[in-house]
Amino acid sequence: MSLLLTLSIVCGLMLQHYFSLLSAQYCVPRKTVNYQSHLNLFKEDGIFNYSAMLIRDDLGVVLLGAREAIYALDINNISDQKAAVYWRVTAEKQRECTYKGKHAEVECRNYIRTLHRVNDTTLYVCGTNAFSPVCDYMTFANGQLTLSGKQEEGKGKCPFDPFQRYSSLMVGTELYSATSINFLGSEPVILRSSNSALRTEFKSSWLSEPNFVYMDFLEESLDSPDGDDDKVYLFFSENAMEYDFYRKVTVSRVARVCKGDMGGQRTLQKRWTSFLKARLDCSFPGPSLPPIVQDVFLLRQKDWRKSVFYAVFTPQSSLSQISAVCAFTVASIREIFNEGKFKTSVAVETSHVKWVMYTGEVPEPRPGACINNMDRKKGMNRSLDLPDKTLQFIRDRPLMDEAVRPLTGGPLLLKRGPLLTRIVVDSVLALDGDTYNVMFIGTENGYIQKAVNFDGEMFIIEQIQVYENPEAVKVLRLSSSKGQLYAGSESGVVQMPVSNCSRYQSCEDCILSRDPYCAWDSSAERCSSVSSLSASPEAAVQSLKEGNVSQCPPPDPVPAVDVALIPGNNIQLPCQRHSDLAEVHWRFSDLQVLSTHKYYIYSDGLLILNTTASDAGSYFCDSVEQINSRMYNRTVAVYHLQISSEPVSPTPGIAATKYFIQTLKTAATGSQPDLESEDPPTPENQSDSGRMSRLEVAVALLSLLCLSLVAVILWFWKRGHWKCFGLAQSSKGGEGKRPPSDYTHNQNRNSEIKLLGAEVKPCTANNNHTTVDFKKNGEYHFPPLANISNLNGLGYIHDESEI
Ligand SMILES: *[C@@H]1O[C@H](CO)[C@@H](O)[C@H](O)[C@H]1NC(C)=O
Ligand SMILES: *[C@@H]1O[C@H](CO)[C@@H](O)[C@H](O)[C@H]1NC(C)=O
Ligand SMILES: *[C@@H]1O[C@H](CO)[C@@H](O)[C@H](O)[C@H]1NC(C)=O
Ligand SMILES: *[C@@H]1O[C@H](CO)[C@@H](O)[C@H](O)[C@H]1NC(C)=O
Ligand SMILES: *[C@@H]1O[C@H](CO)[C@@H](O)[C@H](O)[C@H]1NC(C)=O
Ligand SMILES: *[C@@H]1O[C@H](CO)[C@@H](O)[C@H](O)[C@H]1NC(C)=O
Ligand SMILES: *[C@@H]1O[C@H](CO)[C@@H](O)[C@H](O)[C@H]1NC(C)=O
Ligand SMILES: *[C@@H]1O[C@H](CO)[C@@H](O)[C@H](O)[C@H]1NC(C)=O
Ligand SMILES: *[C@@H]1O[C@H](CO)[C@@H](O)[C@H](O)[C@H]1NC(C)=O
């Protein structure tokens, strides 16, 4: 029995892997570009934590703040350092900081966290300064960076703790900052430092252990018919007050304040009278705690109402490995704040407070609103003139009842695997005259995902590895005018172009990439950037929504390879698919080859076991990719198998079979097979890729065995004999155990994954699908067993305890 259990577990893992090899990969990047050493890189020995960045297109520099250093780098080539200034903590400050129990070399240093433009020549800079934040003015003139030396108090403008997330913004000469105002980090504030300084109340209903992420400014007074004010928007996560749950739940929020706010006269003196917050909704498939906002980017439009905030969300529970991007329009956020209902607290028996929708009368002028023409008509020119009733209301009820819903009702992108960290979005005018919003999203392991949502279809054009070592992207900036991205990590900054069309070498590659920046230039016969097309744009081909290659010249047929066939031997025929979204299909004598006891199809080729004379003939490997509902089909390898009588050394297939048995033995004895480090026991020399293929053959063989095992288990299950094994039937049939009611796993009815020769379904923006991406960067990665529930049509294992 225990052997059987071990086997089932190993099988579960293997099956997942099998699936990932075969197909059904939702929001898997179509291509992966590994680290390229020619990317421009900036780092200085001994300097770390490059986490503040300011792009100055006007000055042609990227300003970069690190630990105890600020740099001005050439915007076209960040390896080219124009100037640097060092701002180290004094020995005295460092000592004070260590006395307070902080780590001298880690926390008691000066981390530059704030870099803002004041005017053409002047910048505002703040650093943590050994848990004693300070700010200063800095100029960049005549190729020199100079600190003014007139240090200002940085408390509330910059965090004490270098590890704390924080956000700030310069509007005119006023600094808006969201951080902790004390050493312990227990007093969060949203502060405006100016002649009329304002801050939030120290009340948990205003801010409760927040994590500030992003701030931006919108000039909403521009052609506003009702004389509205400009606003500052802030994104953060905090402890939820509106949920009744046995433990703390974090929620994501958007908050806003009015630029013209001056505080109240008696109530809310020197406090915001316009602070409103609402929950951000970005629902992931399946039941989960609310996801947490990690970064935001404001994609501005000419009409500010149409501007869109793109936000990256990650799961609250570390078990889940799904991240998402949701977009929120300014108009939808305004609607909640300007017209939505409020939440209010009510005391329930046990001195416990519950937040519910406020249904009573809302005072006039509306609490939290900016001063507008109507108020001015009534003689209320400033927030100081607002009546106490309005101010008391907002002091006690800053939270809106309704959450802000994302633009398309759900995520624009869902990605399984390493978590997403930072986002920027670029608008690209394509040849079809439409504008596409291309998302560049940094990950925790040092990749940039380049993704588009084509009318609801989620599509990752490519993922690009930007750091040599897997490090989190900590800051991501875009210069749209230069077509460059800048990605900072703890150890350095990398510059990357928004596109490199020359990587697509054929017309079909170019079209199928569906990259809005790239088009096939028929006259020059190369894939070019849309902005630099050589001749007439009529000669250029691009098909973003359809990926229609019919305008491309037919590709040259692939040359056939002759292979000697020795009856009784195994033969392995390699075949590489043309994209990570494609799957391979084999044909032999005009018939499709299916995986059977004789044939094993795996991602890198076909294995024919125990060949006979009847196996001689032509084999075709077709790489098939689904684009929307159409199939793109390209023959990528052709083999002619001819009978040969000459003795040849054993083919790798045999070795693989041996290895498969070895793997199975390891599995049966309880230890996990370590596929990465264990070399197959073969005597011959092997290339790395050869070894991988063999592993996959082994995996494929084992998987087949597993399939039969699963069939047996399912049979048992159906008979109701094996209740402890949490495999349920797919929900098509009425019989069989249903998932627990709180487990609202959405079945995608159209995308039943066939066990063999599975079908690919593109990523779509609706929520009822699952993402399967188990193969990470060429490494074999086995996610926790709980994730098996994502194998649609196979069933669920809800958690390990059920096994
Ligand atoms: C960028 O600048 C560095 C240092 O000045 C130089 O070595 C490198 O060749 C430059 N790269 C490009 C692409 O110009
Ligand atoms: C820029 O701002 C600084 C600090 O406020 C000020 O001293 C300086 O005169 C300003 N320069 C210009 C050109 O406005
Ligand atoms: C600064 O970088 C170092 C080296 O990568 C890292 O260990 C440390 O955690 C970073 N510090 C902060 C405050 O992020
Ligand atoms: C409000 O502003 C208007 C015009 O600017 C002025 O006439 C009026 O006296 C002001 N009211 C108050 C209460 O300050
Ligand atoms: C674009 O890709 C090609 C091929 O990988 C590479 O040689 C070239 O340097 C890249 N160009 C840029 C600007 O990164
Ligand atoms: C692809 O493009 C060709 C010519 O532009 C057109 O005739 C054909 O209908 C298109 N196919 C699809 C599926 O859109
Ligand atoms: C290989 O095929 C031959 C003929 O079909 C059969 O006699 C032999 O037992 C097979 N060998 C294996 C290892 O399956
Ligand atoms: C791919 O094309 C070949 C002929 O070019 C055809 O025989 C095969 O069935 C096609 N495969 C798919 C999956 O459409
Ligand atoms: C195996 O590889 C090593 C180093 O790559 C080489 O020196 C050796 O000759 C190879 N052996 C065979 C049998 O090919």
Coordinates of N, CA and C in Angstrom, one line a residue, residues 220-321:
E220 N -7.0 66.7 -12.6 CA -8.4 66.5 -12.9 C -9.1 67.9 -13.0
S221 N -8.4 68.9 -12.7 CA -9.1 70.3 -12.8 C -9.2 70.7 -14.3
L222 N -8.4 70.0 -15.1 CA -8.4 70.4 -16.6 C -9.7 70.1 -17.2
D223 N -10.2 71.1 -17.9 CA -11.6 71.1 -18.5 C -12.6 70.3 -17.7
S224 N -12.6 70.7 -16.4 CA -13.6 70.0 -15.5 C -14.9 70.9 -15.4
P225 N -16.0 70.5 -15.9 CA -17.2 71.4 -15.9 C -17.6 71.8 -14.5
D226 N -17.4 71.0 -13.5 CA -17.9 71.3 -12.1 C -16.7 71.9 -11.3
G227 N -15.6 72.3 -11.9 CA -14.6 73.0 -11.2 C -13.9 72.1 -10.2
D228 N -13.6 70.8 -10.6 CA -13.0 69.8 -9.7 C -11.5 70.2 -9.5
D229 N -10.9 69.5 -8.5 CA -9.5 69.8 -8.1 C -8.6 68.7 -8.6
D230 N -7.3 68.9 -8.7 CA -6.3 67.9 -9.0 C -6.2 66.9 -7.8
K231 N -5.8 65.7 -8.2 CA -5.8 64.7 -7.1 C -4.5 63.8 -7.1
V232 N -4.2 63.4 -5.9 CA -3.1 62.4 -5.8 C -3.7 61.1 -5.4
Y233 N -3.3 60.1 -6.2 CA -3.8 58.7 -5.9 C -2.7 57.9 -5.3
L234 N -3.1 57.0 -4.4 CA -2.1 56.2 -3.7 C -2.6 54.8 -3.6
F235 N -1.7 53.9 -3.9 CA -2.0 52.4 -3.9 C -1.2 51.8 -2.8
F236 N -1.9 50.9 -2.0 CA -1.2 50.3 -0.9 C -2.0 49.0 -0.5
S237 N -1.5 48.3 0.4 CA -2.2 47.2 1.0 C -2.2 47.4 2.5
E238 N -3.2 46.9 3.2 CA -3.3 47.1 4.6 C -4.2 46.0 5.2
N239 N -4.2 45.9 6.6 CA -5.1 45.0 7.2 C -6.5 45.4 6.9
A240 N -7.3 44.4 6.6 CA -8.7 44.7 6.3 C -9.5 44.9 7.5
M241 N -10.4 45.9 7.5 CA -11.3 46.0 8.7 C -12.6 45.5 8.3
E242 N -12.9 45.3 7.0 CA -14.3 45.0 6.6 C -14.5 43.5 6.6
Y243 N -13.5 42.7 6.9 CA -13.7 41.2 6.8 C -13.8 40.6 8.2
D244 N -14.7 39.7 8.4 CA -14.8 39.0 9.7 C -14.1 37.7 9.4
F245 N -12.9 37.6 9.9 CA -12.1 36.4 9.6 C -11.3 36.0 10.9
Y246 N -11.0 34.7 11.0 CA -10.3 34.3 12.2 C -8.9 34.8 12.3
R247 N -8.4 35.2 11.2 CA -7.1 35.8 11.3 C -7.0 37.1 10.4
K248 N -5.9 37.8 10.6 CA -5.7 39.0 9.8 C -5.8 38.8 8.3
V249 N -6.5 39.6 7.6 CA -6.6 39.5 6.2 C -6.1 40.9 5.6
T250 N -5.2 40.8 4.6 CA -4.7 42.0 4.0 C -5.6 42.2 2.7
V251 N -5.8 43.5 2.5 CA -6.5 43.9 1.2 C -5.8 44.9 0.5
S252 N -6.0 45.1 -0.8 CA -5.4 46.1 -1.6 C -6.3 47.3 -1.7
R253 N -5.7 48.5 -1.7 CA -6.5 49.7 -1.6 C -6.0 50.7 -2.6
V254 N -7.0 51.6 -3.0 CA -6.6 52.8 -3.7 C -7.2 53.9 -2.8
A255 N -6.4 55.0 -2.6 CA -6.8 56.1 -1.8 C -6.5 57.3 -2.6
R256 N -7.2 58.4 -2.3 CA -6.9 59.7 -3.0 C -7.1 60.8 -2.1
V257 N -6.4 61.9 -2.4 CA -6.6 63.2 -1.6 C -6.6 64.3 -2.7
C258 N -7.2 65.4 -2.3 CA -7.3 66.5 -3.2 C -6.1 67.4 -3.0
K259 N -5.6 68.0 -4.1 CA -4.4 68.8 -4.1 C -4.7 70.1 -3.3
G260 N -5.9 70.6 -3.4 CA -6.2 71.9 -2.8 C -6.6 71.8 -1.3
D261 N -6.6 70.5 -0.8 CA -7.0 70.3 0.6 C -6.2 71.2 1.6
M262 N -6.8 71.8 2.5 CA -6.0 72.6 3.5 C -6.4 72.1 4.9
G263 N -7.1 71.1 5.0 CA -7.5 70.6 6.4 C -8.7 71.3 6.8
G264 N -9.2 70.9 8.1 CA -10.4 71.5 8.6 C -10.1 72.6 9.6
Q265 N -11.1 73.4 9.9 CA -10.9 74.5 10.8 C -10.8 74.0 12.3
R266 N -11.8 73.3 12.8 CA -11.8 72.7 14.1 C -11.6 71.2 14.1
T267 N -12.5 70.6 13.4 CA -12.4 69.1 13.1 C -11.3 68.9 12.0
L268 N -10.5 67.9 12.2 CA -9.5 67.5 11.2 C -8.6 68.7 10.9
Q269 N -8.2 69.4 11.9 CA -7.2 70.4 11.8 C -5.8 69.8 11.3
K270 N -5.3 70.4 10.3 CA -4.0 69.9 9.7 C -4.0 68.4 9.3
R271 N -5.3 68.0 9.1 CA -5.5 66.6 8.6 C -6.2 66.7 7.2
W272 N -6.1 65.6 6.5 CA -6.8 65.6 5.2 C -8.3 65.6 5.4
T273 N -9.0 66.4 4.7 CA -10.4 66.3 4.7 C -10.9 65.5 3.5
S274 N -10.0 65.2 2.6 CA -10.4 64.5 1.4 C -9.9 63.1 1.2
F275 N -9.4 62.5 2.4 CA -8.9 61.2 2.3 C -10.0 60.2 2.2
L276 N -10.0 59.5 1.0 CA -11.0 58.4 0.8 C -10.2 57.2 0.3
K277 N -10.7 56.0 0.7 CA -10.1 54.8 0.2 C -11.1 53.8 -0.1
A278 N -10.7 52.9 -1.1 CA -11.6 51.8 -1.5 C -10.8 50.6 -1.8
R279 N -11.5 49.4 -1.7 CA -10.8 48.2 -2.0 C -10.6 48.0 -3.5
L280 N -9.5 47.4 -3.8 CA -9.2 47.1 -5.2 C -9.6 45.7 -5.5
D281 N -10.3 45.4 -6.5 CA -10.7 44.0 -6.7 C -10.0 43.5 -7.9
C282 N -9.3 42.3 -7.8 CA -8.7 41.7 -8.9 C -8.7 40.2 -8.6
S283 N -9.8 39.6 -9.0 CA -10.0 38.2 -8.5 C -9.3 37.2 -9.3
F284 N -8.6 36.3 -8.6 CA -7.9 35.2 -9.2 C -8.9 34.0 -9.4
P285 N -8.6 33.1 -10.3 CA -9.4 31.9 -10.4 C -9.3 31.1 -9.1
G286 N -10.4 30.5 -8.7 CA -10.4 29.7 -7.5 C -10.6 30.5 -6.3
P287 N -10.9 29.8 -5.1 CA -11.1 30.6 -3.9 C -9.7 31.0 -3.4
S288 N -9.6 32.2 -2.9 CA -8.3 32.6 -2.3 C -8.6 33.9 -1.5
L289 N -7.7 34.2 -0.6 CA -7.7 35.5 0.1 C -7.5 36.6 -0.9
P290 N -7.9 37.8 -0.6 CA -7.7 38.9 -1.6 C -6.2 39.0 -2.0
P291 N -5.9 39.2 -3.3 CA -4.5 39.3 -3.7 C -4.0 40.7 -3.3
I292 N -2.7 40.8 -3.2 CA -2.0 42.0 -2.7 C -1.3 42.8 -3.8
V293 N -1.6 44.1 -3.9 CA -1.0 44.9 -4.9 C 0.5 45.1 -4.6
Q294 N 1.3 44.9 -5.7 CA 2.7 45.0 -5.5 C 3.3 46.2 -6.3
D295 N 2.7 46.6 -7.4 CA 3.2 47.8 -8.1 C 2.1 48.3 -9.0
V296 N 2.2 49.5 -9.4 CA 1.2 50.1 -10.2 C 1.9 51.0 -11.3
F297 N 1.3 51.1 -12.4 CA 1.8 52.1 -13.4 C 0.6 52.8 -14.0
L298 N 0.8 54.1 -14.1 CA -0.3 54.9 -14.7 C 0.0 55.2 -16.2
L299 N -0.9 54.6 -17.0 CA -0.8 54.9 -18.4 C -1.7 56.1 -18.7
R300 N -1.0 57.2 -19.0 CA -1.7 58.4 -19.2 C -2.3 58.5 -20.6
Q301 N -3.5 59.1 -20.7 CA -4.1 59.4 -22.0 C -4.3 60.9 -22.0
K302 N -4.5 61.4 -23.3 CA -4.7 62.9 -23.4 C -5.9 63.3 -22.5
D303 N -7.0 62.6 -22.6 CA -8.1 62.8 -21.7 C -7.9 62.0 -20.5
W304 N -7.6 62.8 -19.4 CA -7.2 62.1 -18.1 C -8.2 61.1 -17.6
R305 N -9.5 61.3 -18.0 CA -10.5 60.3 -17.5 C -10.3 58.9 -18.1
K306 N -9.6 58.9 -19.2 CA -9.4 57.6 -19.9 C -8.0 56.9 -19.4
S307 N -7.3 57.6 -18.6 CA -6.0 57.1 -18.1 C -6.3 55.8 -17.3
V308 N -5.3 54.9 -17.3 CA -5.6 53.6 -16.7 C -4.4 53.3 -15.8
F309 N -4.8 52.8 -14.6 CA -3.7 52.3 -13.7 C -3.6 50.8 -13.9
Y310 N -2.4 50.3 -14.2 CA -2.1 48.9 -14.4 C -1.5 48.4 -13.1
A311 N -2.0 47.4 -12.5 CA -1.5 47.0 -11.2 C -1.1 45.5 -11.2
V312 N 0.0 45.2 -10.5 CA 0.4 43.8 -10.4 C 0.0 43.3 -9.0
F313 N -0.6 42.1 -9.0 CA -1.1 41.5 -7.7 C -0.4 40.2 -7.6
T314 N -0.1 39.9 -6.3 CA 0.4 38.5 -6.0 C -0.5 38.0 -4.9
P315 N -0.5 36.6 -4.7 CA -1.3 36.0 -3.7 C -0.9 36.3 -2.3
Q316 N -1.9 36.3 -1.4 CA -1.6 36.5 0.0 C -1.0 35.3 0.7
S317 N -1.4 34.2 0.1 CA -0.8 32.9 0.7 C 0.4 32.5 -0.1
S318 N 1.4 32.1 0.6 CA 2.6 31.8 -0.1 C 2.5 30.5 -0.8
L319 N 1.4 29.7 -0.6 CA 1.3 28.4 -1.3 C 1.0 28.6 -2.7
S320 N 0.3 29.7 -3.1 CA -0.1 29.9 -4.4 C 1.0 30.6 -5.2
Q321 N 1.1 30.3 -6.5 CA 2.2 30.8 -7.3 C 1.6 31.5 -8.5

